[in-house]
C-alpha positions as protocol buffer text, in pm:
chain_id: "A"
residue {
  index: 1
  type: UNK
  ca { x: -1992 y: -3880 z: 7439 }
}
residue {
  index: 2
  type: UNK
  ca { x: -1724 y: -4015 z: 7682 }
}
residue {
  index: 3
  type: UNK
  ca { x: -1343 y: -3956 z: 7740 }
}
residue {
  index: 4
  type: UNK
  ca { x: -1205 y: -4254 z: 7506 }
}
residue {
  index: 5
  type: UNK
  ca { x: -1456 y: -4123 z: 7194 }
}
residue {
  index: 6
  type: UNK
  ca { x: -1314 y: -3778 z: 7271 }
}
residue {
  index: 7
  type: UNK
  ca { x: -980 y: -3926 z: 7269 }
}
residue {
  index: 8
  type: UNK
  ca { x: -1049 y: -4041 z: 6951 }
}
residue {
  index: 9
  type: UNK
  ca { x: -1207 y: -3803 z: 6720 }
}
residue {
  index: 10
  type: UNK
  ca { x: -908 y: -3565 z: 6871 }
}
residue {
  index: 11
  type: UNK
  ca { x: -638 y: -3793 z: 6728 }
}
residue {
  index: 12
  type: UNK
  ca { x: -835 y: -3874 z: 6374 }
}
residue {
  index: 13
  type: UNK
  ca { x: -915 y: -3480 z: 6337 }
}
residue {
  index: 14
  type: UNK
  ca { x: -527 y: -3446 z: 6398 }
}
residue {
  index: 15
  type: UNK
  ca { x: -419 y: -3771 z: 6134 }
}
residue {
  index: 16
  type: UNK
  ca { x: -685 y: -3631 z: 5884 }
}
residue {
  index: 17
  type: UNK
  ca { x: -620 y: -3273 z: 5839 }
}
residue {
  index: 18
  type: UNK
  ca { x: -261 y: -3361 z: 5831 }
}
residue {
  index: 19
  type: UNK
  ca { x: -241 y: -3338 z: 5468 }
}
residue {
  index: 20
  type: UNK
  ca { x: -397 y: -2953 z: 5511 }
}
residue {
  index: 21
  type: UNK
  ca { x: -58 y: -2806 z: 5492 }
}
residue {
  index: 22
  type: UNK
  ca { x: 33 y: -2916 z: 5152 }
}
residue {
  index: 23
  type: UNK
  ca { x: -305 y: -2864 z: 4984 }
}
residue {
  index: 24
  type: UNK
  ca { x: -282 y: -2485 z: 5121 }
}
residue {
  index: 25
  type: UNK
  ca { x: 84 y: -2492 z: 4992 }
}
residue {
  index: 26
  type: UNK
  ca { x: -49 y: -2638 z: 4642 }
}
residue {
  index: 27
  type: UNK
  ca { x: -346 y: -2417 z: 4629 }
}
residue {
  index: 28
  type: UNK
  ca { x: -120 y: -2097 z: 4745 }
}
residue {
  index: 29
  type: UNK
  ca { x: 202 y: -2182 z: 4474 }
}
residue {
  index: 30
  type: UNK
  ca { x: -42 y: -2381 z: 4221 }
}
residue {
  index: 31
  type: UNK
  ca { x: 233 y: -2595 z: 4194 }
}
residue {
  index: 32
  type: UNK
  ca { x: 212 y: -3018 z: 4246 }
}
residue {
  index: 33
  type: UNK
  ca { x: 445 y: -3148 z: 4001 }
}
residue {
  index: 34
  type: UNK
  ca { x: 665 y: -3291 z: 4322 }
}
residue {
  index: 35
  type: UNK
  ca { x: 337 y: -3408 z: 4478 }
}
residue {
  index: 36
  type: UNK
  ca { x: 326 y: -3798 z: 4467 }
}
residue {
  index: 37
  type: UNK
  ca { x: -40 y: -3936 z: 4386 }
}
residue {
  index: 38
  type: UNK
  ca { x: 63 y: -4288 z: 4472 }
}
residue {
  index: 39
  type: UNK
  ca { x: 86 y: -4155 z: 4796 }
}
residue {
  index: 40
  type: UNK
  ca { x: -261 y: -4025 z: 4823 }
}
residue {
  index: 41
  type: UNK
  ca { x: -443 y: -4358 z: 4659 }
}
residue {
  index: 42
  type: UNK
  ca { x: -292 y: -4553 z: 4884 }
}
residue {
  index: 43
  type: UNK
  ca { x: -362 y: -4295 z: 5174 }
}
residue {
  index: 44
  type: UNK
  ca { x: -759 y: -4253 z: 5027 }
}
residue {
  index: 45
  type: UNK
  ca { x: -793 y: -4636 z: 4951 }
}
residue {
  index: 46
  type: UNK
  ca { x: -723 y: -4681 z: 5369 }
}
residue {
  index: 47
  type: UNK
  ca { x: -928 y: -4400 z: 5460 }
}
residue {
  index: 48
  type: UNK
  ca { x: -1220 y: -4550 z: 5281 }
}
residue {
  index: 49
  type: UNK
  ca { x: -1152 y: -4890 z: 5404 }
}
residue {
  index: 50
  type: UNK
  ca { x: -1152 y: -4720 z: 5731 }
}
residue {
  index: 51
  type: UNK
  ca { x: -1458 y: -4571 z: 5718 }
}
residue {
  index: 52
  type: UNK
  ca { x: -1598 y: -4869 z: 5618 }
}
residue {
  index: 53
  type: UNK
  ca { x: -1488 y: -5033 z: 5916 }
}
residue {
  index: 54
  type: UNK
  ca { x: -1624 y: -4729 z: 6134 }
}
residue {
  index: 55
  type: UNK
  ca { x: -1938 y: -4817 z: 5967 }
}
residue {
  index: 56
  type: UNK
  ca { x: -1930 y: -5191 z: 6050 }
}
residue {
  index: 57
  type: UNK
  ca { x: -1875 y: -5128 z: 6369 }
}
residue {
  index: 58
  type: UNK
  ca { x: -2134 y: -4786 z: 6421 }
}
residue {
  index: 59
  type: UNK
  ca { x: -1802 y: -4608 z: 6529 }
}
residue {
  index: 60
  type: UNK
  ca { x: -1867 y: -4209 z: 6524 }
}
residue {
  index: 61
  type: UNK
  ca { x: -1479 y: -4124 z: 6523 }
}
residue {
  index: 62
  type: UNK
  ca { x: -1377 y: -4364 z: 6319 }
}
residue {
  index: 63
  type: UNK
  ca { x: -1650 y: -4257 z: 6016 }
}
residue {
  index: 64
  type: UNK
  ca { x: -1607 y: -3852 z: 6080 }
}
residue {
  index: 65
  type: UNK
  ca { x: -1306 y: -3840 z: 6088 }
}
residue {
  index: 66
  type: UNK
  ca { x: -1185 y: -4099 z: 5774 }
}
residue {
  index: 67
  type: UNK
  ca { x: -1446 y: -3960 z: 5578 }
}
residue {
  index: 68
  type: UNK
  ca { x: -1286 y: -3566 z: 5621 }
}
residue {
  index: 69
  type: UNK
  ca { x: -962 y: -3766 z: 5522 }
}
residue {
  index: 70
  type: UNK
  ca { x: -1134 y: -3910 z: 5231 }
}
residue {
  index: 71
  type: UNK
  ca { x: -1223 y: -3539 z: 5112 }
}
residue {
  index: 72
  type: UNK
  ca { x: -905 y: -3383 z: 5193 }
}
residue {
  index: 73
  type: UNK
  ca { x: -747 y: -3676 z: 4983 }
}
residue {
  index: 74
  type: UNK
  ca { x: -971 y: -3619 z: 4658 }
}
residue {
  index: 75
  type: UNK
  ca { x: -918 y: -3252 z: 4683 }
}
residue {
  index: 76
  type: UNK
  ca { x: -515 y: -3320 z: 4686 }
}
residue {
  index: 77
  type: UNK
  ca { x: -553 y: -3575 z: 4368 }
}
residue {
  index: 78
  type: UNK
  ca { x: -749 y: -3327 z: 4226 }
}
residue {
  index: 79
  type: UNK
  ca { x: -503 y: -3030 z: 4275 }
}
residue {
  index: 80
  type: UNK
  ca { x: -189 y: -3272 z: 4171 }
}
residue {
  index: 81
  type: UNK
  ca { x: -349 y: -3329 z: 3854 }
}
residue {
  index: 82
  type: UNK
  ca { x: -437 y: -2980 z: 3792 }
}
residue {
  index: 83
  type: UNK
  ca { x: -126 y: -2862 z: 3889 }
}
residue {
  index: 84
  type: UNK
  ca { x: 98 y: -3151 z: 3746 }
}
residue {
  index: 85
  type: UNK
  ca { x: 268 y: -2945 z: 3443 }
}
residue {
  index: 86
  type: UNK
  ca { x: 336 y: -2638 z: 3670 }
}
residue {
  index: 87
  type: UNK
  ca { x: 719 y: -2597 z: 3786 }
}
């Protein structure tokens, strides 16, 4: 693995887990009523569109690190609609 694929998995590891903080948050209050899921389908259909594309092109960063984004961006649209009714 060289510098530049370093570089990379660094900076998608640090775009993908950004989300971390509010499912912790979520998890921790069990509240998501202010939590916008349009948001998160538009931010899980260009993760998956981005892992496609990291598969297209055999791209190790790109696929690891969209596909943790993909997971982290089910497990938010899953707590927002578990959580929705909860003020």
């Amino acid at each position: 693995m060289d510098v530049l694929e370093i570089l990379g998995l660094v900076a998608g590891i640090c775009t993908s887990t950004a989300s971390l903080p509010q499912i912790i948050s979520t998890i921790k209050t069990k509240k998501a009523s202010e939590v916008s899921p349009f948001m998160f389908i538009v931010l899980l259909a260009g993760n998956v569109l981005w892992t496609w594309y990291g598969l297209q092109k055999n791209d190790l960063p790109i696929i690891a690190t969209n596909v943790l984004a993909v997971i982290l961006d089910l497990v938010m649209l899953y707590l927002r609609f578990r959580y929705r009714k909860n003020k």
